[in-house]
mmCIF file of C-alpha atoms in Angstrom:
data_model
loop_
_atom_site.group_PDB
_atom_site.id
_atom_site.type_symbol
_atom_site.label_atom_id
_atom_site.label_comp_id
_atom_site.label_asym_id
_atom_site.label_seq_id
_atom_site.Cartn_x
_atom_site.Cartn_y
_atom_site.Cartn_z
ATOM 1 C CA PHE G 233 79.231 168.703 64.772
ATOM 2 C CA VAL G 234 81.118 169.889 61.666
ATOM 3 C CA ALA G 235 84.479 169.214 63.330
ATOM 4 C CA LEU G 236 83.345 165.736 64.358
ATOM 5 C CA GLY G 237 82.205 164.998 60.786
ATOM 6 C CA ILE G 238 85.532 166.097 59.354
ATOM 7 C CA GLU G 239 87.395 163.909 61.851
ATOM 8 C CA ASN G 240 85.273 160.884 60.931
ATOM 9 C CA LEU G 241 85.872 161.564 57.243
ATOM 10 C CA HIS G 242 89.625 161.811 57.855
ATOM 11 C CA GLN G 243 89.642 158.464 59.711
ATOM 12 C CA SER G 244 87.592 156.872 56.936
ATOM 13 C CA VAL G 245 90.090 158.049 54.312
ATOM 14 C CA GLN G 246 92.982 156.753 56.423
ATOM 15 C CA TRP G 247 91.265 153.373 56.778
ATOM 16 C CA ARG G 248 90.696 153.111 53.036
ATOM 17 C CA ASP G 249 94.316 154.102 52.316
ATOM 18 C CA LYS G 250 95.533 151.362 54.656
ATOM 19 C CA THR G 251 93.198 148.879 52.991
ATOM 20 C CA VAL G 252 94.604 149.751 49.551
ATOM 21 C CA GLU G 253 98.168 149.504 50.881
ATOM 22 C CA SER G 254 97.422 146.101 52.412
ATOM 23 C CA ALA G 255 95.933 144.840 49.153
ATOM 24 C CA ALA G 256 98.941 146.067 47.180
ATOM 25 C CA ALA G 257 101.312 144.462 49.672
ATOM 26 C CA ALA G 258 99.447 141.171 49.418
ATOM 27 C CA PHE G 259 99.541 141.318 45.629
ATOM 28 C CA ASN G 260 103.274 142.060 45.606
ATOM 29 C CA ALA G 261 103.927 139.288 48.097
ATOM 30 C CA GLY G 262 102.074 136.885 45.832
ATOM 31 C CA ALA G 263 104.046 138.048 42.814
ATOM 32 C CA VAL G 264 107.334 137.588 44.654
ATOM 33 C CA ALA G 265 106.233 134.154 45.844
ATOM 34 C CA ASP G 266 106.017 133.016 42.226
ATOM 35 C CA GLY G 267 108.955 132.177 40.030
ATOM 36 C CA THR G 268 109.277 132.125 36.251
ATOM 37 C CA LEU G 269 109.864 129.027 34.164
ATOM 38 C CA ARG G 270 111.307 129.855 30.765
ATOM 39 C CA GLY G 271 111.984 127.081 28.257
ATOM 40 C CA ARG G 272 113.432 126.895 24.775
ATOM 41 C CA VAL G 273 112.984 124.063 22.286
ATOM 42 C CA THR G 274 115.817 123.219 19.906
ATOM 43 C CA ILE G 275 115.755 120.588 17.182
ATOM 44 C CA VAL G 276 118.124 117.653 16.775
ATOM 45 C CA GLY G 277 118.415 115.590 13.621
ATOM 46 C CA ARG G 278 118.188 118.037 10.742
ATOM 47 C CA GLN G 279 120.494 120.488 8.974
ATOM 48 C CA SER G 280 117.898 122.810 7.460
ATOM 49 C CA ALA G 281 115.911 125.353 9.436
ATOM 50 C CA ALA G 282 112.797 123.979 11.060
ATOM 51 C CA PRO G 283 109.815 125.879 12.448
ATOM 52 C CA LEU G 284 110.118 126.172 16.217
ATOM 53 C CA LYS G 285 106.616 127.541 16.647
ATOM 54 C CA ASP G 286 103.635 125.598 18.008
ATOM 55 C CA PHE G 287 105.373 122.861 19.949
ATOM 56 C CA HIS G 288 102.772 121.915 22.551
ATOM 57 C CA VAL G 289 104.166 122.127 26.084
ATOM 58 C CA TYR G 290 102.524 120.031 28.810
ATOM 59 C CA VAL G 291 103.608 120.982 32.329
ATOM 60 C CA VAL G 292 103.153 119.097 35.602
ATOM 61 C CA GLY G 293 103.930 121.191 38.670
ATOM 62 C CA PRO G 294 102.833 122.419 42.113
ATOM 63 C CA TYR G 295 99.848 124.418 40.851
ATOM 64 C CA GLY G 296 98.253 122.059 38.354
ATOM 65 C CA ASN G 297 98.927 121.018 34.801
ATOM 66 C CA PRO G 298 99.001 124.125 32.586
ATOM 67 C CA ASN G 299 99.557 123.813 28.855
ATOM 68 C CA THR G 300 101.104 126.311 26.472
ATOM 69 C CA VAL G 301 102.823 126.493 23.064
ATOM 70 C CA THR G 302 106.182 127.784 21.871
ATOM 71 C CA ASP G 303 106.548 131.045 19.963
ATOM 72 C CA ASP G 304 108.478 131.627 16.711
ATOM 73 C CA ARG G 305 111.794 131.247 18.566
ATOM 74 C CA GLY G 306 110.772 128.000 20.267
ATOM 75 C CA VAL G 307 110.402 129.805 23.602
ATOM 76 C CA PHE G 308 107.667 129.430 26.220
ATOM 77 C CA GLU G 309 107.215 131.018 29.639
ATOM 78 C CA LEU G 310 105.054 130.293 32.700
ATOM 79 C CA ARG G 311 104.800 131.632 36.252
ATOM 80 C CA GLY G 312 104.179 129.505 39.292
ATOM 81 C CA PRO G 313 105.057 128.868 42.930
ATOM 82 C CA THR G 314 108.300 127.337 44.134
ATOM 83 C CA GLY G 315 108.624 123.700 43.207
ATOM 84 C CA THR G 316 109.717 121.154 40.627
ATOM 85 C CA TYR G 317 108.155 121.213 37.175
ATOM 86 C CA THR G 318 108.205 118.518 34.505
ATOM 87 C CA MET G 319 107.703 119.646 30.909
ATOM 88 C CA THR G 320 106.904 117.462 27.906
ATOM 89 C CA VAL G 321 106.957 118.972 24.413
ATOM 90 C CA LYS G 322 105.148 117.381 21.474
ATOM 91 C CA LYS G 323 104.696 118.147 17.797
ATOM 92 C CA SER G 324 103.923 116.109 14.715
ATOM 93 C CA GLY G 325 107.138 114.828 13.147
ATOM 94 C CA TYR G 326 109.117 114.779 16.416
ATOM 95 C CA PHE G 327 109.597 112.356 19.274
ATOM 96 C CA PRO G 328 108.164 113.682 22.591
ATOM 97 C CA ALA G 329 110.868 115.275 24.735
ATOM 98 C CA THR G 330 110.807 115.744 28.508
ATOM 99 C CA ALA G 331 112.795 117.931 30.898
ATOM 100 C CA THR G 332 112.583 118.831 34.599
ATOM 101 C CA SER G 333 113.402 122.138 36.267
ATOM 102 C CA HIS G 334 113.146 123.594 39.775
ATOM 103 C CA VAL G 335 111.600 127.041 40.169
ATOM 104 C CA GLN G 336 112.483 129.381 43.046
ATOM 105 C CA ALA G 337 110.316 132.271 44.198
ATOM 106 C CA GLY G 338 111.261 135.552 42.557
ATOM 107 C CA GLN G 339 113.732 133.888 40.183
ATOM 108 C CA THR G 340 113.755 132.707 36.570
ATOM 109 C CA SER G 341 114.605 129.099 35.779
ATOM 110 C CA ASN G 342 115.838 128.494 32.220
ATOM 111 C CA VAL G 343 115.634 125.079 30.582
ATOM 112 C CA ASP G 344 116.577 123.816 27.107
ATOM 113 C CA ILE G 345 114.584 120.956 25.615
ATOM 114 C CA GLN G 346 115.834 119.064 22.568
ATOM 115 C CA ALA G 347 113.212 117.736 20.179
ATOM 116 C CA VAL G 348 114.400 114.850 18.008
ATOM 117 C CA VAL G 349 113.089 114.427 14.471
ATOM 118 C CA ILE G 350 111.122 111.298 13.547
ATOM 119 C CA PRO G 351 112.610 110.550 10.119
ATOM 120 C CA GLY G 352 110.967 109.065 7.093
ATOM 121 C CA LYS G 353 112.878 106.774 4.732
ATOM 122 C CA LEU G 354 113.262 107.791 1.098
ATOM 123 C CA SER G 355 114.565 105.248 -1.422
ATOM 124 C CA GLY G 356 115.190 105.209 -5.154
ATOM 125 C CA GLN G 357 117.338 103.873 -7.953
ATOM 126 C CA VAL G 358 119.488 105.371 -10.687
ATOM 127 C CA VAL G 359 119.375 103.691 -14.095
ATOM 128 C CA ILE G 360 121.832 104.375 -16.919
ATOM 129 C CA GLY G 361 120.407 102.256 -19.748
ATOM 130 C CA ARG G 362 123.618 100.461 -20.672
ATOM 131 C CA PRO G 363 125.665 97.568 -19.291
ATOM 132 C CA ALA G 364 127.736 99.443 -16.736
ATOM 133 C CA SER G 365 127.765 99.765 -12.981
ATOM 134 C CA ALA G 366 125.437 102.411 -11.605
ATOM 135 C CA ALA G 367 127.531 102.720 -8.458
ATOM 136 C CA GLY G 368 129.016 105.974 -7.234
ATOM 137 C CA PHE G 369 126.335 108.447 -8.280
ATOM 138 C CA SER G 370 126.187 111.273 -5.769
ATOM 139 C CA ILE G 371 122.740 111.944 -4.335
ATOM 140 C CA ARG G 372 122.008 115.215 -2.512
ATOM 141 C CA PHE G 373 118.746 115.879 -0.683
ATOM 142 C CA ILE G 374 118.018 119.619 -0.591
ATOM 143 C CA THR G 375 115.229 121.407 1.247
ATOM 144 C CA GLU G 376 114.790 125.177 1.601
ATOM 145 C CA GLY G 377 118.122 125.648 -0.176
ATOM 146 C CA VAL G 378 120.020 123.575 2.403
ATOM 147 C CA VAL G 379 121.632 120.180 1.787
ATOM 148 C CA GLU G 380 120.004 117.980 4.417
ATOM 149 C CA LYS G 381 121.927 114.811 3.578
ATOM 150 C CA THR G 382 124.119 113.190 0.916
ATOM 151 C CA THR G 383 124.652 109.581 -0.094
ATOM 152 C CA VAL G 384 125.881 107.509 -3.068
ATOM 153 C CA THR G 385 124.352 104.698 -5.074
ATOM 154 C CA ASN G 386 125.427 101.077 -4.694
ATOM 155 C CA SER G 387 126.401 98.794 -7.588
ATOM 156 C CA ALA G 388 122.731 98.339 -8.509
ATOM 157 C CA GLY G 389 122.175 102.122 -8.533
ATOM 158 C CA LYS G 390 120.036 101.975 -5.416
ATOM 159 C CA PHE G 391 120.084 104.494 -2.571
ATOM 160 C CA ASP G 392 118.108 105.370 0.540
ATOM 161 C CA ALA G 393 118.226 107.930 3.341
ATOM 162 C CA ASP G 394 116.481 108.712 6.596
ATOM 163 C CA LEU G 395 115.196 112.284 6.289
ATOM 164 C CA PRO G 396 113.087 114.740 8.310
ATOM 165 C CA GLU G 397 109.587 115.416 7.063
ATOM 166 C CA ALA G 398 109.853 117.935 4.219
ATOM 167 C CA SER G 399 109.738 118.438 0.458
ATOM 168 C CA TYR G 400 113.068 117.743 -1.239
ATOM 169 C CA LEU G 401 114.913 118.489 -4.421
ATOM 170 C CA ILE G 402 117.000 115.395 -5.163
ATOM 171 C CA GLU G 403 120.125 116.149 -7.137
ATOM 172 C CA VAL G 404 121.958 113.300 -8.904
ATOM 173 C CA THR G 405 125.465 113.827 -10.301
ATOM 174 C CA LYS G 406 128.461 111.872 -11.547
ATOM 175 C CA ALA G 407 131.344 112.718 -13.844
ATOM 176 C CA GLY G 408 130.483 111.795 -17.437
ATOM 177 C CA TYR G 409 126.706 112.174 -16.917
ATOM 178 C CA LYS G 410 124.304 115.085 -17.195
ATOM 179 C CA PRO G 411 123.118 116.258 -13.762
ATOM 180 C CA THR G 412 119.498 115.389 -13.045
ATOM 181 C CA THR G 413 117.053 116.605 -10.407
ATOM 182 C CA VAL G 414 113.723 115.223 -9.207
ATOM 183 C CA THR G 415 111.416 116.139 -6.332
ATOM 184 C CA ALA G 416 109.866 114.111 -3.538
ATOM 185 C CA THR G 417 108.035 114.660 -0.252
ATOM 186 C CA VAL G 418 108.959 112.711 2.866
ATOM 187 C CA ALA G 419 106.523 112.054 5.726
ATOM 188 C CA SER G 420 107.673 111.288 9.270
ATOM 189 C CA GLY G 421 107.827 107.597 10.096
ATOM 190 C CA ARG G 422 106.798 106.494 6.607
ATOM 191 C CA PRO G 423 108.679 105.020 3.635
ATOM 192 C CA THR G 424 108.721 106.936 0.360
ATOM 193 C CA LYS G 425 109.877 105.277 -2.851
ATOM 194 C CA ILE G 426 110.451 107.396 -5.950
ATOM 195 C CA ASN G 427 110.451 106.368 -9.597
ATOM 196 C CA PRO G 428 113.758 105.294 -11.177
ATOM 197 C CA ILE G 429 115.988 108.195 -12.174
ATOM 198 C CA SER G 430 117.421 107.883 -15.697
ATOM 199 C CA MET G 431 120.893 109.316 -16.256
ATOM 200 C CA ALA G 432 122.226 110.168 -19.713
ATOM 201 C CA PRO G 433 125.904 110.430 -20.704
ATOM 202 C CA GLY G 434 127.162 113.997 -21.086
ATOM 203 C CA ARG G 435 128.699 116.875 -19.233
#
């Protein structure tokens, strides 16, 4: 009776071991059956550094429509079965961008998505307070210590520029005049007009 009980116990342990092995094999098979989709968002249309975090990523693929967001590097990652995936990235201040990638089981598919800035238009005028042309004043738009864009005034002293959404230091210079700076904030898709900038003779 004791021997029979031990034999039954041994068979029970063997059965449970095989069950665990089968479950592990099934899990590993499922893991292998999935592939990895890794994307990276880069930005087009600006010189200064821009935050790559929190671009919303909308994915259409074989296993539904999962959503995620980019990390500080502009990277996102998802796992899913073999198939074709379409990704659309969105964030305030940028045009939506779409890319397609094919994922293979057990492999990583890398895709780069370029997000294009929606600019705002900033305009202004330089005044010199005397009968002379206000043409040729150099205008530099600086944000986060980086020159985003440069332009020059026309004969009426007017200037404008399409700029990414940001706060700017506007630097105005011309030989024979004292350099002047003003600040302005530009919003995506909106016009911004600043007050006239007075320039005084000097060095």
